[in-house]
Coordinates of C-alpha atoms and ligand atoms in Angstrom, one line a residue:
M1 CA 0.0 0.0 0.0
T2 CA 1.3 3.5 -0.9
S3 CA 0.8 6.5 1.2
A4 CA -0.8 9.5 -0.5
P5 CA -0.8 13.2 0.3
R6 CA -3.7 14.3 2.5
V7 CA -6.8 15.5 0.7
R8 CA -7.2 19.3 0.8
K9 CA -9.6 20.2 -2.1
A10 CA -13.3 19.6 -2.7
V11 CA -14.9 19.6 -6.1
I12 CA -18.6 20.2 -6.2
P13 CA -20.2 19.6 -9.7
A14 CA -23.3 21.8 -10.0
A15 CA -23.6 22.2 -13.7
G16 CA -26.3 19.6 -14.5
L17 CA -29.5 20.6 -16.2
G18 CA -31.7 19.4 -13.4
T19 CA -34.3 18.2 -15.9
R20 CA -36.2 16.2 -13.2
F21 CA -37.0 19.4 -11.5
L22 CA -38.2 21.5 -14.4
P23 CA -39.7 24.1 -14.5
A24 CA -38.3 24.9 -11.0
T25 CA -34.7 24.6 -12.4
K26 CA -35.4 26.6 -15.6
A27 CA -33.5 29.7 -14.3
M28 CA -31.6 28.3 -11.3
P29 CA -29.5 25.3 -10.5
K30 CA -31.2 22.5 -8.6
E31 CA -28.4 22.8 -6.0
M32 CA -30.0 26.1 -5.0
L33 CA -33.4 24.5 -4.1
P34 CA -34.0 25.3 -0.5
V35 CA -33.9 22.5 2.0
V36 CA -35.8 24.0 5.0
D37 CA -33.9 27.3 5.3
K38 CA -30.7 26.9 3.2
P39 CA -30.0 25.9 -0.4
A40 CA -28.9 22.3 -0.7
I41 CA -25.5 23.4 -1.8
Q42 CA -24.8 25.1 1.5
Y43 CA -25.2 21.8 3.4
V44 CA -22.7 20.3 1.0
V45 CA -20.1 23.1 1.3
Q46 CA -20.5 22.9 5.0
E47 CA -19.8 19.1 5.0
A48 CA -16.6 19.7 2.9
V49 CA -15.4 22.4 5.3
S50 CA -16.2 20.3 8.4
A51 CA -14.0 17.5 6.9
G52 CA -11.2 20.0 6.7
L53 CA -11.5 20.8 3.0
E54 CA -11.4 24.5 2.8
D55 CA -10.5 24.8 -0.8
V56 CA -13.7 24.3 -2.7
L57 CA -14.1 24.3 -6.5
M58 CA -17.6 24.5 -7.8
I59 CA -18.3 23.4 -11.4
T60 CA -21.1 25.6 -12.6
G61 CA -23.2 25.9 -15.7
R62 CA -25.1 28.7 -17.4
N63 CA -27.1 29.5 -14.2
K64 CA -24.0 30.0 -12.1
R65 CA -25.0 33.5 -10.9
A66 CA -27.3 32.3 -8.1
L67 CA -24.5 30.0 -6.7
E68 CA -21.9 32.7 -6.7
D69 CA -24.2 35.2 -5.2
H70 CA -25.2 32.9 -2.4
F71 CA -21.6 32.5 -1.2
D72 CA -20.8 36.2 -1.7
R73 CA -21.4 39.2 0.6
V74 CA -24.7 41.0 0.3
P75 CA -23.8 44.4 1.7
V76 CA -27.3 46.1 1.5
T77 CA -29.1 43.3 3.3
E78 CA -26.3 42.9 5.9
Q79 CA -26.4 46.6 6.7
L80 CA -30.1 46.6 7.0
L81 CA -30.0 43.7 9.4
E82 CA -27.2 45.3 11.4
D83 CA -29.2 48.6 11.7
K84 CA -32.2 46.7 12.9
G85 CA -30.1 44.7 15.4
D86 CA -31.3 41.5 13.9
N87 CA -28.1 39.6 14.8
D88 CA -29.4 36.1 14.3
R89 CA -30.4 36.7 10.7
L90 CA -27.2 38.6 10.1
A91 CA -25.2 35.7 11.3
A92 CA -27.2 33.3 9.2
V93 CA -26.6 35.4 6.1
Q94 CA -22.9 35.8 6.7
H95 CA -22.4 32.1 7.5
A96 CA -22.5 31.1 3.8
T97 CA -19.8 33.7 3.0
D98 CA -17.5 32.7 5.8
L99 CA -17.5 29.0 5.1
G100 CA -14.3 28.9 3.1
E101 CA -12.5 29.7 -0.1
I102 CA -14.8 28.9 -3.1
H103 CA -13.6 28.9 -6.7
Y104 CA -15.7 28.5 -9.8
V105 CA -15.1 27.1 -13.2
R106 CA -17.7 26.6 -15.9
Q107 CA -18.3 23.3 -17.5
G108 CA -19.5 24.6 -20.9
D109 CA -21.6 21.9 -22.3
P110 CA -23.1 19.6 -19.6
K111 CA -21.6 16.4 -21.1
G112 CA -21.9 14.4 -17.9
L113 CA -20.5 14.1 -14.4
G114 CA -17.2 12.7 -15.6
H115 CA -16.8 15.7 -17.9
A116 CA -17.6 18.1 -15.0
V117 CA -15.0 16.4 -12.8
L118 CA -12.4 16.7 -15.6
R119 CA -12.9 20.5 -15.6
A120 CA -11.3 20.5 -12.1
K121 CA -8.0 19.1 -13.4
T122 CA -6.0 22.4 -13.5
H123 CA -7.3 23.5 -10.1
V124 CA -6.7 20.2 -8.4
G125 CA -3.3 19.3 -9.9
N126 CA -1.6 16.1 -8.9
E127 CA -3.2 15.4 -5.5
P128 CA -6.1 13.4 -4.3
F129 CA -9.4 15.3 -4.0
A130 CA -13.0 14.9 -2.8
V131 CA -16.0 15.1 -5.1
L132 CA -19.4 16.0 -3.4
L133 CA -22.6 16.0 -5.4
G134 CA -25.0 18.7 -4.4
D135 CA -28.1 16.6 -4.6
D136 CA -27.0 14.1 -1.9
L137 CA -27.0 15.4 1.6
I138 CA -25.2 13.5 4.4
D139 CA -26.5 14.2 7.9
E140 CA -23.9 16.3 9.8
R141 CA -24.2 13.9 12.8
D142 CA -22.9 11.0 10.7
E143 CA -19.3 10.7 9.6
L144 CA -18.6 9.7 6.0
L145 CA -16.1 12.0 4.2
T146 CA -13.4 11.8 6.8
I147 CA -13.6 8.0 6.8
M148 CA -13.2 8.0 3.0
I149 CA -10.3 10.4 3.2
D150 CA -8.6 8.1 5.6
V151 CA -9.2 5.1 3.3
Q152 CA -7.8 7.0 0.4
A153 CA -4.6 7.8 2.4
K154 CA -4.3 4.2 3.4
T155 CA -4.9 2.6 0.0
G156 CA -3.5 5.3 -2.3
G157 CA -6.4 4.5 -4.7
S158 CA -9.8 6.1 -5.2
V159 CA -12.8 5.7 -2.8
V160 CA -16.5 5.6 -3.4
A161 CA -19.4 5.8 -0.9
L162 CA -21.9 2.9 -1.0
I163 CA -25.3 2.3 0.5
E164 CA -27.4 -0.8 0.5
V165 CA -30.7 -0.3 -1.5
E166 CA -33.7 -2.4 -2.3
P167 CA -32.8 -4.5 -5.3
S168 CA -35.6 -2.9 -7.3
K169 CA -34.1 0.6 -6.8
I170 CA -30.6 -0.3 -8.0
S171 CA -31.3 0.9 -11.6
S172 CA -31.3 4.5 -10.4
Y173 CA -27.7 4.3 -9.2
G174 CA -24.2 3.2 -10.1
C175 CA -23.8 -0.3 -8.7
A176 CA -20.7 -1.9 -7.2
D177 CA -19.5 -5.5 -7.2
V178 CA -17.2 -5.7 -4.1
T179 CA -15.0 -8.0 -2.1
A180 CA -14.6 -7.6 1.7
I181 CA -11.0 -7.0 2.9
D182 CA -10.2 -9.0 6.1
G183 CA -9.9 -6.8 9.2
E184 CA -10.8 -3.5 7.3
G185 CA -13.9 -1.4 7.5
Y186 CA -13.9 -0.9 3.7
V187 CA -14.3 -3.1 0.7
R188 CA -12.4 -3.5 -2.6
V189 CA -14.5 -2.6 -5.7
N190 CA -14.1 -5.1 -8.5
Q191 CA -16.6 -3.7 -10.9
L192 CA -18.9 -0.7 -11.3
V193 CA -21.9 -0.6 -13.6
E194 CA -23.9 2.6 -14.2
K195 CA -27.7 2.2 -13.6
P196 CA -28.0 -1.5 -14.3
S197 CA -31.3 -3.3 -14.7
V198 CA -32.2 -5.5 -11.7
E199 CA -31.1 -8.6 -13.6
E200 CA -27.7 -7.1 -14.6
A201 CA -26.9 -5.6 -11.2
P202 CA -24.0 -7.4 -9.5
S203 CA -25.1 -6.4 -6.0
N204 CA -27.5 -4.1 -4.1
L205 CA -24.7 -1.7 -3.3
A206 CA -25.3 1.7 -4.8
V207 CA -22.8 4.5 -5.3
I208 CA -23.9 7.7 -3.7
G209 CA -22.6 11.3 -4.3
R210 CA -19.3 11.2 -2.4
Y211 CA -15.9 10.3 -3.9
V212 CA -12.3 10.7 -2.9
L213 CA -10.3 10.3 -6.0
H214 CA -6.7 9.8 -7.0
P215 CA -5.6 12.4 -9.6
S216 CA -5.0 9.7 -12.2
V217 CA -8.7 9.8 -12.7
F218 CA -8.2 12.9 -14.9
E219 CA -6.0 11.1 -17.4
V220 CA -8.6 8.2 -17.5
L221 CA -11.5 10.7 -18.0
E222 CA -9.7 12.3 -20.9
N223 CA -9.7 8.9 -22.6
T224 CA -13.2 7.8 -21.5
P225 CA -15.7 7.9 -24.4
P226 CA -19.3 9.0 -23.8
G227 CA -21.2 6.2 -22.2
R228 CA -24.8 5.8 -20.9
G229 CA -27.0 8.7 -22.0
N230 CA -24.2 9.8 -24.3
E231 CA -22.5 11.4 -21.3
I232 CA -18.9 11.0 -20.0
Q233 CA -19.6 8.9 -16.9
L234 CA -17.4 9.1 -13.8
T235 CA -18.5 5.5 -13.1
D236 CA -16.9 4.4 -16.4
A237 CA -13.6 6.1 -15.4
L238 CA -13.7 4.5 -12.0
Q239 CA -14.4 1.1 -13.6
T240 CA -11.1 1.6 -15.5
L241 CA -9.2 2.5 -12.3
A242 CA -10.8 -0.4 -10.4
T243 CA -9.0 -2.9 -12.7
R244 CA -5.7 -1.0 -12.8
E245 CA -2.6 -2.1 -10.9
G246 CA 0.1 0.2 -9.6
E247 CA 0.2 4.0 -9.0
G248 CA -3.3 5.4 -8.5
G249 CA -5.0 2.1 -9.3
G250 CA -7.7 0.4 -7.3
V251 CA -11.1 1.6 -6.1
Y252 CA -12.4 1.0 -2.6
G253 CA -15.8 1.4 -1.1
V254 CA -17.0 2.7 2.3
V255 CA -20.5 1.3 3.1
F256 CA -22.4 4.1 4.7
H257 CA -25.2 3.2 7.2
G258 CA -26.0 6.8 8.4
R259 CA -28.6 9.3 7.4
R260 CA -28.6 10.5 3.8
Y261 CA -31.1 12.7 2.1
D262 CA -31.5 12.4 -1.7
T263 CA -32.7 15.7 -3.1
G264 CA -32.3 14.8 -6.8
D265 CA -35.9 14.1 -7.7
K266 CA -39.2 15.6 -6.6
L267 CA -40.4 12.9 -4.2
S268 CA -37.1 12.3 -2.5
Y269 CA -36.6 16.0 -2.2
L270 CA -40.0 16.5 -0.5
K271 CA -39.2 13.7 1.9
A272 CA -35.8 15.2 2.7
V273 CA -37.3 18.6 3.4
V274 CA -40.0 17.2 5.7
T275 CA -37.5 15.0 7.5
L276 CA -35.1 17.8 8.2
A277 CA -37.8 20.3 9.0
C278 CA -39.3 17.9 11.6
E279 CA -35.9 17.9 13.3
N280 CA -35.3 21.6 13.0
E281 CA -35.1 23.3 16.4
E282 CA -37.2 26.3 15.4
L283 CA -39.8 24.6 13.3
G284 CA -39.8 20.9 14.2
S285 CA -42.3 20.8 17.1
D286 CA -45.0 22.8 15.3
L287 CA -44.5 21.0 12.1
R288 CA -44.7 17.5 13.7
T289 CA -48.0 18.5 15.4
W290 CA -49.4 19.8 12.2
L291 CA -48.2 16.8 10.2
G292 CA -49.9 14.4 12.6
E293 CA -53.2 16.3 12.3
F294 CA -52.9 16.7 8.5
T295 CA -52.1 13.0 7.9
A296 CA -54.9 11.8 10.2
Q297 CA -57.5 13.6 8.1
L298 CA -56.1 12.3 4.8
P299 CA -58.4 9.8 2.9
K300 CA -57.1 6.2 3.6
Ligands
UTP1 P1 -27.5 14.4 -12.1 O1 -27.6 13.5 -13.3 O2 -28.2 13.9 -10.9 O3 -28.0 15.9 -12.4 O4 -26.0 14.6 -11.8 P2 -28.7 16.6 -13.5 O5 -28.2 16.2 -14.8 O6 -28.6 18.0 -13.2 O7 -30.2 16.1 -13.2 P3 -31.3 15.6 -14.1 O8 -31.1 14.1 -14.2 O9 -31.3 16.3 -15.4 O10 -32.6 15.9 -13.4 C1 -25.4 14.5 -10.5 C2 -24.6 15.8 -10.2 O11 -23.7 16.1 -11.2 C3 -23.8 17.4 -11.7 C4 -25.2 17.8 -11.4 O12 -25.2 19.2 -11.2 C5 -25.5 17.0 -10.1 O13 -25.0 17.7 -8.9 N1 -23.6 17.4 -13.2 C6 -24.2 16.4 -14.0 C7 -22.7 18.3 -13.7 O14 -22.1 19.1 -13.0 N2 -22.5 18.3 -15.1 C8 -23.1 17.4 -15.9 O15 -22.9 17.4 -17.1 C9 -24.0 16.4 -15.3

């Protein structure tokens, strides 16, 4: 096993078209959809920063303005809140700006997640890095990214996050065929298949939106042809790395058993918002009471 430099940089692809959320995403990225009181992307940047990654690169598309504005100062509003002495709201507004150093690069054509990650090549350079997708939220009480960073440092390869799903749901995910490693809390990934049918799926282990990648993924992505959906798939590049020996080769998986909120489609998004709102300090108690009354009078 080789030892790798410690991960310092996070890449957050946010240039997808968000077609499953149209028309809400006609003029704004889906990563800006609010989850209770913050846009989804803020949870993700917060997660990266909490794992010690203070250099964040966001891959944006044509609607990038809302993203940049959200993490920038808003002097008129801040002054107004300060004049009113509304310190709680002022702190909430400033929190997004103070999270860390955020850089932006445009993807150009949204040719897939792999293509978006490749746009990070110059910024990342020759060091391992994390990729966090803005439509997957990991509960801040559950550890995942720091475990993945440790596994990357230990193995010198690339690391994916996996969850166990109902077999019938596997066709919505990348799927991993894995082998357990004696005495380790992570698994070796033998094969990855993007959105397989139930019959083709090698397991019920689904890849979710957290990755810690060896920089050799860039060279592989440059040579990865468009795959499923005519998009350059990160899964295809990882499949190449999974079967590669030597420097930067090997893909490992951390199976996550904690709380994850998928905000990538309408139904999951609504469930995520209700779940997190029910736990919210300010809103939770009233919302839970109302939900109980509301569901009790729904037709069976
Ligand atoms: P998705 O496939 O879930 O996002 O990509 P999408 O394409 O925006 O959504 P739909 O399927 O059309 O509704 C996962 C992540 O990768 C980013 C997306 O922004 C999302 O965070 N992505 C995807 C890019 O940055 N560029 C792409 O070309 C594709």
